[in-house]
Amino acid sequence: MPTHSILSRLVWQQMLRKTIQSLFQHPEKAQVLMCVTGKSGSGKSTLGRQIRKKGLPGISPRHIAVIDDGVLAVPMLFFFTRRIKSKTRERDDLAPFLPYLRKKKLVVYVNSKPELRLARCDVVLRLQLPEEERQRRLIQRDHDGDERFRRTLNASAEVGIPADHVFDLCLVAAHDRDPQPAAAQPAFTALSWVVNAGPLLANWGTWAADCC
């Protein structure tokens, strides 16, 4: 059975770093495969792009490859990026990309259904988002965003790929449903994936329930 944890938005990068480092403790482990998954509009591509550009604590961008929607971005000559495209509905374990992945420590595969292409992975990072926020994002992003939201409203968010570690992460907090008393903990506000300094939650269980 995989380990299953809920990550705080304040420390999620550090927790991923510790998990990835623990995987590298195995002598035969030279590369970690992480899947970023979640419903349409949950922020998968945004997070993948930021990991590709900024890296993770202890892992520089040059040691990371990100494949999003069947496209691998390969930096070239400092300012240019070559895009290697290979989309398929068959399971190939990313075979067309392997020549570009050999020297990478971390391979990130961004897809809502990674099990269609991969037999397994080391880490799954499942992004969670309040449905009203996901709807707003899809409408803002796509001309058919409201239709896409309705189509995926009841879609399963279950992780369908075997993995050693599964993490749930909500980087945009839910808006409170009920008015909060003056002395209550301030509610989170919407923010990008980049971790900003902010008040810590006094009750982790309450945050997890509201957020994810």
CSV table of C-alpha atoms in Angstrom, one decimal:
chain,number,residue,atom,x,y,z
A,1,MET,CA,0.0,0.0,0.0
A,2,PRO,CA,1.3,3.5,-0.8
A,3,THR,CA,1.8,6.1,1.9
A,4,HIS,CA,-1.0,8.7,1.6
A,5,SER,CA,-0.6,12.2,3.1
A,6,ILE,CA,-2.1,15.7,2.9
A,7,LEU,CA,0.4,18.4,2.3
A,8,SER,CA,0.2,21.9,3.7
A,9,ARG,CA,0.6,24.6,1.1
A,10,LEU,CA,3.2,26.2,3.4
A,11,VAL,CA,5.6,23.2,3.4
A,12,TRP,CA,4.7,21.1,0.5
A,13,GLN,CA,7.9,21.6,-1.4
A,14,GLN,CA,10.0,20.6,1.6
A,15,MET,CA,7.9,17.4,2.1
A,16,LEU,CA,8.3,16.5,-1.6
A,17,ARG,CA,12.1,17.0,-1.3
A,18,LYS,CA,12.3,14.7,1.7
A,19,THR,CA,10.3,12.1,0.0
A,20,ILE,CA,12.3,12.2,-3.2
A,21,GLN,CA,15.6,12.1,-1.2
A,22,SER,CA,14.4,9.0,0.6
A,23,LEU,CA,13.7,7.3,-2.7
A,24,PHE,CA,17.2,8.1,-3.8
A,25,GLN,CA,18.5,6.2,-0.8
A,26,HIS,CA,18.0,3.0,-2.7
A,27,PRO,CA,21.2,2.2,-4.5
A,28,GLU,CA,19.5,1.2,-7.7
A,29,LYS,CA,17.4,4.4,-7.9
A,30,ALA,CA,18.8,7.0,-10.3
A,31,GLN,CA,15.6,8.7,-11.3
A,32,VAL,CA,12.3,9.5,-9.6
A,33,LEU,CA,9.0,9.6,-11.6
A,34,MET,CA,6.3,11.9,-10.2
A,35,CYS,CA,2.8,12.3,-11.6
A,36,VAL,CA,0.9,15.6,-11.1
A,37,THR,CA,-2.8,14.8,-11.5
A,38,GLY,CA,-6.2,16.3,-10.7
A,39,LYS,CA,-9.3,17.4,-12.4
A,40,SER,CA,-9.3,19.8,-15.3
A,41,GLY,CA,-8.7,23.4,-14.1
A,42,SER,CA,-7.1,22.3,-10.8
A,43,GLY,CA,-3.7,23.9,-11.7
A,44,LYS,CA,-1.7,21.0,-13.0
A,45,SER,CA,-0.1,22.8,-15.9
A,46,THR,CA,0.7,25.9,-13.8
A,47,LEU,CA,2.4,23.8,-11.2
A,48,GLY,CA,4.3,21.8,-13.7
A,49,ARG,CA,5.5,24.9,-15.5
A,50,GLN,CA,6.7,26.4,-12.2
A,51,ILE,CA,8.5,23.2,-11.2
A,52,ARG,CA,10.2,23.2,-14.6
A,53,LYS,CA,11.3,26.8,-14.3
A,54,LYS,CA,12.1,27.1,-10.6
A,55,GLY,CA,12.9,23.5,-9.6
A,56,LEU,CA,12.3,22.1,-6.1
A,57,PRO,CA,14.4,22.5,-2.9
A,58,GLY,CA,17.6,20.6,-3.5
A,59,ILE,CA,16.7,19.8,-7.2
A,60,SER,CA,17.7,22.4,-9.7
A,61,PRO,CA,15.6,22.9,-12.9
A,62,ARG,CA,18.3,21.4,-15.1
A,63,HIS,CA,17.9,18.1,-13.3
A,64,ILE,CA,14.1,18.1,-13.9
A,65,ALA,CA,12.1,17.2,-16.9
A,66,VAL,CA,8.4,18.0,-17.2
A,67,ILE,CA,6.0,16.4,-19.7
A,68,ASP,CA,2.7,18.1,-19.9
A,69,ASP,CA,-0.1,17.1,-22.2
A,70,GLY,CA,2.3,14.9,-24.2
A,71,VAL,CA,4.8,17.8,-24.6
A,72,LEU,CA,8.4,17.8,-23.2
A,73,ALA,CA,10.0,21.3,-23.0
A,74,VAL,CA,13.8,21.0,-23.5
A,75,PRO,CA,15.8,24.2,-22.8
A,76,MET,CA,18.4,25.0,-25.4
A,77,LEU,CA,21.0,27.8,-25.7
A,78,PHE,CA,19.8,29.5,-22.5
A,79,PHE,CA,17.0,31.4,-24.0
A,80,PHE,CA,15.3,28.9,-26.3
A,81,THR,CA,13.1,26.0,-25.6
A,82,ARG,CA,12.6,23.0,-27.9
A,83,ARG,CA,9.3,21.2,-27.5
A,84,ILE,CA,9.2,17.5,-28.1
A,85,LYS,CA,5.6,16.3,-28.7
A,86,SER,CA,4.4,12.8,-28.5
A,87,LYS,CA,0.7,12.1,-27.7
A,88,THR,CA,-0.8,8.6,-27.5
A,89,ARG,CA,-3.7,6.7,-26.0
A,90,GLU,CA,-1.5,3.6,-25.6
A,91,ARG,CA,0.7,2.7,-22.6
A,92,ASP,CA,4.3,3.3,-23.7
A,93,ASP,CA,5.9,4.4,-20.4
A,94,LEU,CA,7.0,7.6,-22.1
A,95,ALA,CA,9.3,5.7,-24.5
A,96,PRO,CA,9.5,8.5,-27.1
A,97,PHE,CA,10.9,10.8,-24.5
A,98,LEU,CA,13.5,8.5,-23.0
A,99,PRO,CA,16.5,9.9,-24.9
A,100,TYR,CA,15.9,13.3,-23.3
A,101,LEU,CA,15.3,11.9,-19.8
A,102,ARG,CA,18.4,9.8,-19.1
A,103,LYS,CA,20.3,12.5,-17.2
A,104,LYS,CA,17.3,13.8,-15.3
A,105,LYS,CA,16.9,13.1,-11.6
A,106,LEU,CA,13.2,14.0,-11.5
A,107,VAL,CA,10.7,13.4,-14.3
A,108,VAL,CA,7.3,15.0,-13.8
A,109,TYR,CA,4.4,13.8,-15.8
A,110,VAL,CA,1.4,16.1,-15.8
A,111,ASN,CA,-1.9,14.4,-16.7
A,112,SER,CA,-5.4,13.8,-15.3
A,113,LYS,CA,-5.2,10.1,-16.2
A,114,PRO,CA,-1.5,9.1,-15.9
A,115,GLU,CA,-2.4,5.4,-15.8
A,116,LEU,CA,-3.3,5.5,-19.5
A,117,ARG,CA,0.4,6.0,-20.4
A,118,LEU,CA,2.3,4.8,-17.4
A,119,ALA,CA,2.3,1.4,-15.6
A,120,ARG,CA,3.4,3.0,-12.3
A,121,CYS,CA,5.3,5.9,-10.8
A,122,ASP,CA,7.1,6.7,-7.6
A,123,VAL,CA,5.1,9.7,-6.4
A,124,VAL,CA,1.6,11.0,-7.1
A,125,LEU,CA,0.8,14.7,-6.4
A,126,ARG,CA,-3.0,15.1,-6.7
A,127,LEU,CA,-4.2,18.7,-6.8
A,128,GLN,CA,-7.4,19.5,-5.1
A,129,LEU,CA,-9.5,22.6,-5.7
A,130,PRO,CA,-12.9,23.8,-4.5
A,131,GLU,CA,-15.4,23.2,-7.3
A,132,GLU,CA,-16.5,26.9,-7.5
A,133,GLU,CA,-12.9,28.0,-7.9
A,134,ARG,CA,-12.3,25.3,-10.5
A,135,GLN,CA,-15.4,26.4,-12.5
A,136,ARG,CA,-14.2,30.1,-12.3
A,137,ARG,CA,-10.8,29.1,-13.7
A,138,LEU,CA,-12.1,27.0,-16.5
A,139,ILE,CA,-14.6,29.8,-17.6
A,140,GLN,CA,-11.8,32.3,-17.5
A,141,ARG,CA,-9.3,30.0,-19.4
A,142,ASP,CA,-11.4,28.3,-22.0
A,143,HIS,CA,-14.3,29.5,-24.3
A,144,ASP,CA,-16.1,26.3,-23.4
A,145,GLY,CA,-15.0,26.4,-19.8
A,146,ASP,CA,-18.5,26.1,-18.3
A,147,GLU,CA,-19.2,23.0,-20.4
A,148,ARG,CA,-15.9,21.4,-19.5
A,149,PHE,CA,-16.7,22.1,-15.8
A,150,ARG,CA,-20.1,20.4,-16.1
A,151,ARG,CA,-18.6,17.5,-18.0
A,152,THR,CA,-16.0,16.9,-15.2
A,153,LEU,CA,-18.1,17.8,-12.2
A,154,ASN,CA,-18.8,14.2,-11.3
A,155,ALA,CA,-15.6,12.8,-12.7
A,156,SER,CA,-13.7,10.5,-10.3
A,157,ALA,CA,-10.6,12.1,-8.7
A,158,GLU,CA,-9.3,8.7,-7.6
A,159,VAL,CA,-5.6,7.9,-8.2
A,160,GLY,CA,-5.6,5.2,-10.8
A,161,ILE,CA,-1.9,4.6,-11.1
A,162,PRO,CA,0.2,2.4,-8.7
A,163,ALA,CA,2.6,4.6,-6.7
A,164,ASP,CA,4.8,4.4,-3.6
A,165,HIS,CA,3.7,7.8,-2.3
A,166,VAL,CA,0.4,9.7,-2.8
A,167,PHE,CA,0.1,13.3,-1.7
A,168,ASP,CA,-3.0,15.6,-1.8
A,169,LEU,CA,-2.3,19.3,-2.1
A,170,CYS,CA,-4.7,22.3,-2.2
A,171,LEU,CA,-2.8,25.5,-3.1
A,172,VAL,CA,-5.9,27.6,-3.4
A,173,ALA,CA,-7.9,27.6,-0.2
A,174,ALA,CA,-11.7,27.3,-0.1
A,175,HIS,CA,-13.8,30.4,0.6
A,176,ASP,CA,-15.6,30.0,3.9
A,177,ARG,CA,-19.2,29.0,3.5
A,178,ASP,CA,-20.4,30.7,6.7
A,179,PRO,CA,-19.4,34.1,8.2
A,180,GLN,CA,-16.6,33.8,10.7
A,181,PRO,CA,-16.7,35.4,14.1
A,182,ALA,CA,-14.2,38.2,14.7
A,183,ALA,CA,-11.9,36.0,16.8
A,184,ALA,CA,-11.8,33.2,14.3
A,185,GLN,CA,-8.7,32.2,12.4
A,186,PRO,CA,-8.5,34.4,9.2
A,187,ALA,CA,-9.6,32.6,6.1
A,188,PHE,CA,-7.1,31.8,3.3
A,189,THR,CA,-7.3,33.8,0.1
A,190,ALA,CA,-6.7,32.7,-3.5
A,191,LEU,CA,-3.0,32.7,-4.4
A,192,SER,CA,-0.7,31.3,-7.0
A,193,TRP,CA,1.2,28.1,-6.5
A,194,VAL,CA,4.3,30.0,-5.2
A,195,VAL,CA,4.4,29.7,-1.4
A,196,ASN,CA,3.8,33.1,0.2
A,197,ALA,CA,4.3,33.9,3.8
A,198,GLY,CA,1.0,33.9,5.7
A,199,PRO,CA,-0.6,32.9,9.0
A,200,LEU,CA,-0.4,29.2,10.0
A,201,LEU,CA,-3.6,27.3,10.5
A,202,ALA,CA,-4.4,26.6,14.1
A,203,ASN,CA,-6.4,23.5,13.2
A,204,TRP,CA,-4.9,21.2,10.6
A,205,GLY,CA,-7.9,18.9,10.5
A,206,THR,CA,-10.3,21.8,9.8
A,207,TRP,CA,-8.1,23.1,7.0
A,208,ALA,CA,-7.9,19.7,5.3
A,209,ALA,CA,-11.6,19.3,5.4
A,210,ASP,CA,-12.4,22.8,4.1
A,211,CYS,CA,-9.7,22.7,1.5
A,212,CYS,CA,-9.7,19.2,0.0
